[in-house]
Tab-separated table of C-alpha atoms in Angstrom:
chain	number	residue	atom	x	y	z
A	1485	UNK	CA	78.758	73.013	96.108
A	1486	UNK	CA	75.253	73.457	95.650
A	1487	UNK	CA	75.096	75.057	91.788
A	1488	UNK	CA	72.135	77.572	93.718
A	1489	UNK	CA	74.873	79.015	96.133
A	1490	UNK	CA	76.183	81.815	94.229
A	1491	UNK	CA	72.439	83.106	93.376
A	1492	UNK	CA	71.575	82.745	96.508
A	1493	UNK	CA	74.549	84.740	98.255
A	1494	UNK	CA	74.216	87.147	95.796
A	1495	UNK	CA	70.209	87.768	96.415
A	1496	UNK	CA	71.171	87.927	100.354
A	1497	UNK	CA	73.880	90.377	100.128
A	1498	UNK	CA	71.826	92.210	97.210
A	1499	UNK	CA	69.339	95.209	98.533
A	1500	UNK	CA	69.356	98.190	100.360
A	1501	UNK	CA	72.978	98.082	102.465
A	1502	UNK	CA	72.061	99.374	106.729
A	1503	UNK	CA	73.752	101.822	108.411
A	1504	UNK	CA	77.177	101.003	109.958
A	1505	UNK	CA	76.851	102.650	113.349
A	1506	UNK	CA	79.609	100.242	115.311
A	1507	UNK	CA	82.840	99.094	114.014
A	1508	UNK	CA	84.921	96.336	116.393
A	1509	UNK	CA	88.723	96.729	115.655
A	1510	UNK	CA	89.274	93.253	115.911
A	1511	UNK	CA	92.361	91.883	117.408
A	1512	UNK	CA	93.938	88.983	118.722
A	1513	UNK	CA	95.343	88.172	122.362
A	1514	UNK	CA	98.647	86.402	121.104
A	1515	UNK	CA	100.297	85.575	117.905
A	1516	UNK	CA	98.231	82.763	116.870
A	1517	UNK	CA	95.093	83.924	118.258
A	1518	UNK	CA	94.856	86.208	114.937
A	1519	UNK	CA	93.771	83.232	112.797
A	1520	UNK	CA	90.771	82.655	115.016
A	1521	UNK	CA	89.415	86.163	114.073
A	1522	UNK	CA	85.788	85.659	111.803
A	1523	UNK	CA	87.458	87.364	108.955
A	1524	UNK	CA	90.203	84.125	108.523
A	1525	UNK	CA	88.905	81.123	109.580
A	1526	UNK	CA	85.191	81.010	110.220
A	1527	UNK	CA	85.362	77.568	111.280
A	1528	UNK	CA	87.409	77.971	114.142
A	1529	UNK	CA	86.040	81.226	115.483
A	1530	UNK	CA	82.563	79.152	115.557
A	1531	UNK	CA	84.195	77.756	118.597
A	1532	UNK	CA	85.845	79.408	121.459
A	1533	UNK	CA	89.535	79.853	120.959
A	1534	UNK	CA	92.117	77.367	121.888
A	1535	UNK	CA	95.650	76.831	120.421
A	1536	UNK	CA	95.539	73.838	117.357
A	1537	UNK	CA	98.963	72.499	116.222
A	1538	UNK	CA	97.912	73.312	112.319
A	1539	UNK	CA	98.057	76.947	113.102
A	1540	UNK	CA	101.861	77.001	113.314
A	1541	UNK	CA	102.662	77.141	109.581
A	1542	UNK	CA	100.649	79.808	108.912
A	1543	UNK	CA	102.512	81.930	111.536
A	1544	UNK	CA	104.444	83.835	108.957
A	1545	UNK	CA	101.207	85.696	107.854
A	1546	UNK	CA	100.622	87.346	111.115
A	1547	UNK	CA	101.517	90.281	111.663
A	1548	UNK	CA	100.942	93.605	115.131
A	1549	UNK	CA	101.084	96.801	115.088
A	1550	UNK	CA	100.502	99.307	118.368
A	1551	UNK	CA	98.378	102.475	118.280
A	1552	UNK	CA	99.088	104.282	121.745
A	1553	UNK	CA	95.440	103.115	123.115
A	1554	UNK	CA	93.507	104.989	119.889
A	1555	UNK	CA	95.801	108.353	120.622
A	1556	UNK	CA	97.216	108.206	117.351
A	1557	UNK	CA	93.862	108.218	115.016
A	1558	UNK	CA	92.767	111.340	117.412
A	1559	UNK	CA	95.239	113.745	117.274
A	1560	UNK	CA	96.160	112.184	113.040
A	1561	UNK	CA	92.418	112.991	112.443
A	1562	UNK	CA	91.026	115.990	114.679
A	1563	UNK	CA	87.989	116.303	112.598
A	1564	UNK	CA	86.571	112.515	113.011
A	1565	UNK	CA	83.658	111.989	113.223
A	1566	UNK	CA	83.618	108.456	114.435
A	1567	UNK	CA	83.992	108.195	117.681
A	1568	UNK	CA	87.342	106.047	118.706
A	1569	UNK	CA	87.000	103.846	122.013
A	1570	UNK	CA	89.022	101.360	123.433
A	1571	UNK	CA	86.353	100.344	125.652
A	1572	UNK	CA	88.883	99.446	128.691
A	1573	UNK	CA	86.833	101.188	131.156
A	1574	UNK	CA	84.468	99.164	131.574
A	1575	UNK	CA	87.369	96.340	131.606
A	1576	UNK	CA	88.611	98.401	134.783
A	1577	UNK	CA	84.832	98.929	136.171
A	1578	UNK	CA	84.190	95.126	135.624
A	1579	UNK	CA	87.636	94.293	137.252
A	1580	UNK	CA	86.598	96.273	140.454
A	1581	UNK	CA	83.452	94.530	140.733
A	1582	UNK	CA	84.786	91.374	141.011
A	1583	UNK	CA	86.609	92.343	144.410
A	1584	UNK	CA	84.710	91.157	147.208
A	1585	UNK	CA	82.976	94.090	148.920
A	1586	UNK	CA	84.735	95.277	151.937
A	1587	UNK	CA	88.014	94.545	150.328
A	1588	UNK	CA	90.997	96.282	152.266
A	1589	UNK	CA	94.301	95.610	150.479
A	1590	UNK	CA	95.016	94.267	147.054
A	1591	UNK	CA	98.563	93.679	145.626
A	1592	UNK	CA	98.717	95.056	142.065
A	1593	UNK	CA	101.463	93.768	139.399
A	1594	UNK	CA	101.438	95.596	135.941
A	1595	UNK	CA	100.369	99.727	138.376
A	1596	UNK	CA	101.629	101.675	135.615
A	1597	UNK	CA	99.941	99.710	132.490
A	1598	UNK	CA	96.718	101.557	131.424
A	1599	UNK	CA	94.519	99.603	133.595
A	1600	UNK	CA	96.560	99.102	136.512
A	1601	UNK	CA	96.865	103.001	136.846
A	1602	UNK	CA	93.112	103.626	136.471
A	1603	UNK	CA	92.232	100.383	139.089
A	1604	UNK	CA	95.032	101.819	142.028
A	1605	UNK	CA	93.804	104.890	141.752
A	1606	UNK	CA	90.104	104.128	142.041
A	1607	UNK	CA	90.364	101.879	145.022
A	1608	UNK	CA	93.029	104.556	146.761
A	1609	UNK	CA	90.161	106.611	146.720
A	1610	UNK	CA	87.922	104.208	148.388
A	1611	UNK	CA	90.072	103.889	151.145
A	1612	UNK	CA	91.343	100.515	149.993
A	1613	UNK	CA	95.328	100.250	150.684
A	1614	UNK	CA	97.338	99.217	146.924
A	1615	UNK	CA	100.678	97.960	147.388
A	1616	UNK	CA	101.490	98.847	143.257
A	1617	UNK	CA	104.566	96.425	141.872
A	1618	UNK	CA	106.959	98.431	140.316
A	1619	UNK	CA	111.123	99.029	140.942
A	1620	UNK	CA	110.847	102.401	139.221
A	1621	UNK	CA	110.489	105.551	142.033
A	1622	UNK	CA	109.920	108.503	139.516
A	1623	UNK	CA	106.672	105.811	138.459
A	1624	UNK	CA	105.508	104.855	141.221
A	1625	UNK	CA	106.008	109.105	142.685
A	1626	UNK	CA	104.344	109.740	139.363
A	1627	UNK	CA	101.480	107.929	139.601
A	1628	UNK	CA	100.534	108.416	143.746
A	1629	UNK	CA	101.002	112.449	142.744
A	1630	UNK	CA	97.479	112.056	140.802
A	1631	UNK	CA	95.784	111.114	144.388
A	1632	UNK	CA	94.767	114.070	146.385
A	1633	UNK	CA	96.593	114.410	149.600
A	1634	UNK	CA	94.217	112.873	151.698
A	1635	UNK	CA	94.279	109.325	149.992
A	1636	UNK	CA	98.138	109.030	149.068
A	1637	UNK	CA	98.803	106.952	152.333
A	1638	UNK	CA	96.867	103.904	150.734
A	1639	UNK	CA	99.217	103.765	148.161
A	1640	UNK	CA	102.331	101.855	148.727
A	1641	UNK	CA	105.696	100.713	146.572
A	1642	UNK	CA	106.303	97.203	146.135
A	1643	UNK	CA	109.410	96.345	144.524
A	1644	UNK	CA	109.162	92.709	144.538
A	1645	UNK	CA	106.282	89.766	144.795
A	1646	UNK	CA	107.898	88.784	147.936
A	1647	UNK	CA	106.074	92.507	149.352
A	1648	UNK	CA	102.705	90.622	147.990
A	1649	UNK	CA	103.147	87.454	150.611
A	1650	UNK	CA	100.334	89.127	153.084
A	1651	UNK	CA	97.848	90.029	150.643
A	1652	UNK	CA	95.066	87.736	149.267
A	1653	UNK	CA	93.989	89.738	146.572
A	1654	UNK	CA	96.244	89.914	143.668
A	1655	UNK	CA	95.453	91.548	140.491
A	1656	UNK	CA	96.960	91.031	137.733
A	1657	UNK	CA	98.198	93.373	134.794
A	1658	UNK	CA	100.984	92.158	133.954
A	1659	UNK	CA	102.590	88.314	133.116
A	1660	UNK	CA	104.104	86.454	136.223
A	1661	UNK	CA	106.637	83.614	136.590
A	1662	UNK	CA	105.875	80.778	138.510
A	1663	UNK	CA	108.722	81.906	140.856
A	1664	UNK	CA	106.686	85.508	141.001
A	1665	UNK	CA	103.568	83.429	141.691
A	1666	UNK	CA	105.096	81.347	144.799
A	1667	UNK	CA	104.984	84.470	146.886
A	1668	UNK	CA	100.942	84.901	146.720
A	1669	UNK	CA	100.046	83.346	150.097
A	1670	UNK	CA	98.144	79.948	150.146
A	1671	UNK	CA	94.175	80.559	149.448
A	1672	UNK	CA	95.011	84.037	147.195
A	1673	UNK	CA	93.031	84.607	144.174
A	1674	UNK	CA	94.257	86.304	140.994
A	1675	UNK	CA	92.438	88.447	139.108
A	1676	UNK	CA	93.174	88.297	135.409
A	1677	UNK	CA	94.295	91.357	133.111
A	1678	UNK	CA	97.405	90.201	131.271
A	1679	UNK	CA	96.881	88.945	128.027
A	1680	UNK	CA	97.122	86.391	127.702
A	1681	UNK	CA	96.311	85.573	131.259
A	1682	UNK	CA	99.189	83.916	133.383
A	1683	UNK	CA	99.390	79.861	133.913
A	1684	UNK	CA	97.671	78.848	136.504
A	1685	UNK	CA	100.543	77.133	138.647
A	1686	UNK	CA	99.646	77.394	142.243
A	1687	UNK	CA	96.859	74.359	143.678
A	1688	UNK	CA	95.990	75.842	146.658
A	1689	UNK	CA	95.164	79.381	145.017
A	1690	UNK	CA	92.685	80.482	142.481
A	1691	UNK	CA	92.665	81.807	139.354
A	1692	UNK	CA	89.944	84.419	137.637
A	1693	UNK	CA	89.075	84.610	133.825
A	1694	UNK	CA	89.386	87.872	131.723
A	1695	UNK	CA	87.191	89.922	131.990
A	1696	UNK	CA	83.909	88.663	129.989
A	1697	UNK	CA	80.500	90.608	129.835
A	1698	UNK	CA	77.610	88.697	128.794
A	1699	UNK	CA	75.633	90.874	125.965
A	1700	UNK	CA	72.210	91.680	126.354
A	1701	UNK	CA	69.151	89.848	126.074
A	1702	UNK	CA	67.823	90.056	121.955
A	1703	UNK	CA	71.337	90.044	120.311
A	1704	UNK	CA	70.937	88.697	117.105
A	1705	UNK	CA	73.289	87.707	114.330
A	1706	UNK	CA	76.241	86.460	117.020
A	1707	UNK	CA	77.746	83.727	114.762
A	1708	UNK	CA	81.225	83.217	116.289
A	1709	UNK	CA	82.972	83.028	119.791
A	1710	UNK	CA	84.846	85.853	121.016
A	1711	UNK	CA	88.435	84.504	121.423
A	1712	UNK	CA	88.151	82.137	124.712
A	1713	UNK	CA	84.495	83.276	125.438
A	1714	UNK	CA	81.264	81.751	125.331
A	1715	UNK	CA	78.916	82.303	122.444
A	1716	UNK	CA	77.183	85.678	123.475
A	1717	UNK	CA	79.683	86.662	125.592
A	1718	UNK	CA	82.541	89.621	124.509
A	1719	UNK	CA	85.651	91.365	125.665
A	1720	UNK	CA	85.052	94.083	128.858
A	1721	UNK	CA	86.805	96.594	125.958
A	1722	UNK	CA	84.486	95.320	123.513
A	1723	UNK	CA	81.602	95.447	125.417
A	1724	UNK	CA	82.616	99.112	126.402
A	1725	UNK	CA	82.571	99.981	122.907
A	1726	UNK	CA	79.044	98.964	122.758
A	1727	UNK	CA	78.250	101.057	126.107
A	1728	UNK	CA	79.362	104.072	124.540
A	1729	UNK	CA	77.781	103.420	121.201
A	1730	UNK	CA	73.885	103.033	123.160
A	1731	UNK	CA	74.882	105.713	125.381
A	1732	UNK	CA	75.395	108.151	122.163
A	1733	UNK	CA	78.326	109.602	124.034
A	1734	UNK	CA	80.225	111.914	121.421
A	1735	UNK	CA	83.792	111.905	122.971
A	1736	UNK	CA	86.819	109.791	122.420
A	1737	UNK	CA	88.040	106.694	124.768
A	1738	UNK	CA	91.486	106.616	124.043
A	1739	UNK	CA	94.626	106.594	126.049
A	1740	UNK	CA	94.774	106.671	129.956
A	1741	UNK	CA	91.592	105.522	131.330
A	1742	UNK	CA	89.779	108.246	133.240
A	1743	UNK	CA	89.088	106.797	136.950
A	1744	UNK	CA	85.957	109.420	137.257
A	1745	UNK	CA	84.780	107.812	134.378
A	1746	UNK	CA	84.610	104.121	135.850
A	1747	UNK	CA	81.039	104.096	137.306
A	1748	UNK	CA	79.665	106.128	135.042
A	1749	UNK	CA	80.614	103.231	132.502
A	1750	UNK	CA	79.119	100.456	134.686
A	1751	UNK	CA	76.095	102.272	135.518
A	1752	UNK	CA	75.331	102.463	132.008
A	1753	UNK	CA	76.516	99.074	131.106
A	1754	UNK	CA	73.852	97.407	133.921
A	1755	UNK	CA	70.982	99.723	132.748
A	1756	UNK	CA	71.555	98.257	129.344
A	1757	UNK	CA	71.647	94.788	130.352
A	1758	UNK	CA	74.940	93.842	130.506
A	1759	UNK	CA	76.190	91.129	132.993
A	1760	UNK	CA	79.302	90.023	134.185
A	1761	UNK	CA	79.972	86.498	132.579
């Protein structure tokens, strides 16, 4: 090492410390993933994410932990003063924009997960018919009971992926099997929400990306890839973060995702220059 190193990393860091006004939780998308966050390896988060057989024996280090979408810190700590966002409605904004405009029927697998609630009940209220994948009534009851009267007809039970056979837009919150796959008819596209997303098994069918947002134009300081992204390009929940942040929007994201809420959050995200990547 060069012996002028250490004064030199000492003179950078040295100096009048900025204002933290934006803290990422970072976190990974599977087990392994965790080693590719800036804080371990900096080498291989300088490169978009993909699984390397030398990260198996360090396994045993990682560790997860759930927080009920942020809930937790909120009601543990009434008195924050940081705001706590999860940023996954602009994940659910960003998700609806991908849909082809028009769109009459989508097939949703994962309806009661966070952003599969938020997404049904959005496009029920666009008049677009959501056949929601679950086996559980009391759910499924649950969750149509938040639609006013007039838009409950465009929600519909499916109990199995064979009910998704006629519908060529299939969004996904939740993993499928290959057998749950075979049932999307030839020429359906998936739309990507599990993580991590599902294989993509089926030829003549296609297959979206998570959902990416490309930051705006001036961001400095971006020295490592965002999981599977593109250098410059983050998370829909992370870029959400950032929305709220500019905004200087003073309440909590955290828990369900608030459907009112969804183009608000893209509105905001496109007059800060924000693009879908």
């Amino acid at each position: 090492m060069d012996p002028q190193s250490e004064r030199l990393h000492s003179t950078a860091r040295g100096g009048r410390k900025p204002k933290v006004d934006f803290v990422f939780l970072a976190h990974g998308t599977d087990i392994l993933s965790i080693l590719h966050l800036p804080f371990a390896f900096r080498t291989l988060s300088s490169y978009a994410y993909r699984h390397h057989w030398y990260t198996i024996v360090l396994w045993p280090f990682v560790n997860e932990a759930l927080n009920g979408g942020g809930v937790v810190f909120t009601k543990k700590h009434e008195d924050l003063k940081v705001r706590v966002v999860h940023g996954n409605t602009l994940t659910a904004a960003a998700l609806i924009h991908q849909l082809p405009q028009g769109v009459k029927a989508v097939f949703l697998a994962g309806g009661s997960s966070k952003l599969g609630r938020a997404i049904a009940l959005y496009l029920c209220k666009r008049n677009v018919h959501v056949a929601v994948l679950t086996q559980s009534k009391d759910r499924f009851r649950s969750m149509r009971s938040e639609l006013p009267e007039k838009y409950a007809q465009y929600m519909i039970q499916a109990e199995t992926c064979k009910d998704g056979s006629t519908y060529k837009h299939w969004v996904v919150a939740r993993w499928l099997s290959s057998e749950e796959q075979k049932f999307a008819p030839p020429g359906a596209h998936f739309y990507q929400l599990a993580v991590p997303p599902i294989a993509e098994l089926r030829k003549d069918c296609t297959y979206g990306a998570l959902i990416g947002m490309r930051l705006p134009k001036g961001i400095e300081n971006l020295r490592t890839c965002e999981m599977t992204m593109e250098r410059g390009v983050v998370h829909g929940c992370h870029a959400g973060a950032l929305v709220h942040l500019l905004e200087g929007w003073d309440h909590h994201e955290v828990g369900a995702i608030d459907p009112e809420r969804i183009d608000v959050t893209w509105e905001a995200a496109m007059r800060l220059g924000f693009q879908l990547a």
